[in-house]
């Protein structure tokens, strides 16, 4: 439910983004969400999206204790 809500927020803010939800844990998080906006997005737009999603992630953590890590990857700068 929480992950669905979060994924819908990503799609609301960036309908063209690809969203990958993984429950592979690296530290103490409950889930990881990887977001890849379209190639046309600037690094600044990606940063702004990541900031907005991070704010929501903190809200969810404080409200529910569910820890979501989110990463927004600038697809134009693939390594």
Tab-separated table of C-alpha atoms in Angstrom:
chain	number	residue	atom	x	y	z
A	1	UNK	CA	0.000	0.000	0.000
A	2	UNK	CA	2.731	2.495	0.968
A	3	UNK	CA	4.890	1.522	-2.001
A	4	UNK	CA	1.921	1.772	-4.367
A	5	UNK	CA	1.118	5.248	-3.061
A	6	UNK	CA	4.733	6.304	-3.460
A	7	UNK	CA	4.930	4.913	-7.001
A	8	UNK	CA	1.757	6.793	-7.913
A	9	UNK	CA	3.336	10.002	-6.597
A	10	UNK	CA	6.352	9.414	-8.837
A	11	UNK	CA	4.060	8.935	-11.842
A	12	UNK	CA	2.081	12.047	-10.905
A	13	UNK	CA	5.254	14.153	-10.773
A	14	UNK	CA	6.884	12.515	-13.806
A	15	UNK	CA	4.513	10.352	-15.873
A	16	UNK	CA	7.284	9.297	-18.273
A	17	UNK	CA	9.616	8.010	-15.548
A	18	UNK	CA	10.480	4.378	-15.156
A	19	UNK	CA	10.012	3.219	-11.559
A	20	UNK	CA	11.656	0.177	-10.012
A	21	UNK	CA	10.691	-0.914	-6.512
A	22	UNK	CA	13.051	-3.317	-4.835
A	23	UNK	CA	12.995	-4.843	-1.396
A	24	UNK	CA	16.718	-5.597	-1.592
A	25	UNK	CA	18.006	-4.099	1.634
A	26	UNK	CA	21.401	-2.501	2.116
A	27	UNK	CA	21.058	-1.016	5.589
A	28	UNK	CA	17.953	-0.373	7.682
A	29	UNK	CA	15.517	0.631	4.933
A	30	UNK	CA	12.333	-1.283	4.168
A	31	UNK	CA	12.405	-0.685	0.399
A	32	UNK	CA	14.298	1.110	-2.349
A	33	UNK	CA	12.677	2.976	-5.221
A	34	UNK	CA	14.764	3.754	-8.279
A	35	UNK	CA	13.393	6.425	-10.604
A	36	UNK	CA	14.678	7.117	-14.094
A	37	UNK	CA	13.171	10.238	-15.703
A	38	UNK	CA	13.214	10.669	-19.480
A	39	UNK	CA	16.555	11.479	-21.120
A	40	UNK	CA	15.303	14.988	-21.961
A	41	UNK	CA	15.160	15.923	-18.271
A	42	UNK	CA	17.940	18.201	-17.014
A	43	UNK	CA	20.092	17.359	-14.008
A	44	UNK	CA	18.346	20.209	-12.180
A	45	UNK	CA	14.905	18.735	-12.877
A	46	UNK	CA	16.115	15.341	-11.645
A	47	UNK	CA	17.479	16.955	-8.468
A	48	UNK	CA	14.169	18.745	-7.861
A	49	UNK	CA	12.251	15.485	-8.314
A	50	UNK	CA	14.596	13.664	-5.946
A	51	UNK	CA	14.161	16.414	-3.344
A	52	UNK	CA	10.352	16.199	-3.539
A	53	UNK	CA	10.384	12.411	-3.313
A	54	UNK	CA	12.856	12.477	-0.432
A	55	UNK	CA	10.573	14.856	1.468
A	56	UNK	CA	7.676	12.422	0.993
A	57	UNK	CA	9.882	9.530	2.062
A	58	UNK	CA	10.658	11.338	5.334
A	59	UNK	CA	6.947	12.062	5.856
A	60	UNK	CA	6.164	8.357	5.431
A	61	UNK	CA	8.953	7.382	7.819
A	62	UNK	CA	7.695	9.766	10.497
A	63	UNK	CA	4.045	8.749	10.038
A	64	UNK	CA	4.447	4.990	9.696
A	65	UNK	CA	8.015	3.989	10.544
A	66	UNK	CA	8.386	2.584	6.991
A	67	UNK	CA	11.802	3.604	5.610
A	68	UNK	CA	11.936	4.110	1.842
A	69	UNK	CA	15.159	5.121	0.130
A	70	UNK	CA	14.628	6.834	-3.195
A	71	UNK	CA	17.121	7.494	-5.946
A	72	UNK	CA	16.530	9.559	-9.076
A	73	UNK	CA	18.987	8.744	-11.816
A	74	UNK	CA	19.769	11.175	-14.606
A	75	UNK	CA	19.452	8.831	-17.595
A	76	UNK	CA	21.400	11.224	-19.822
A	77	UNK	CA	24.554	10.599	-17.780
A	78	UNK	CA	24.596	6.804	-17.765
A	79	UNK	CA	28.034	5.448	-16.932
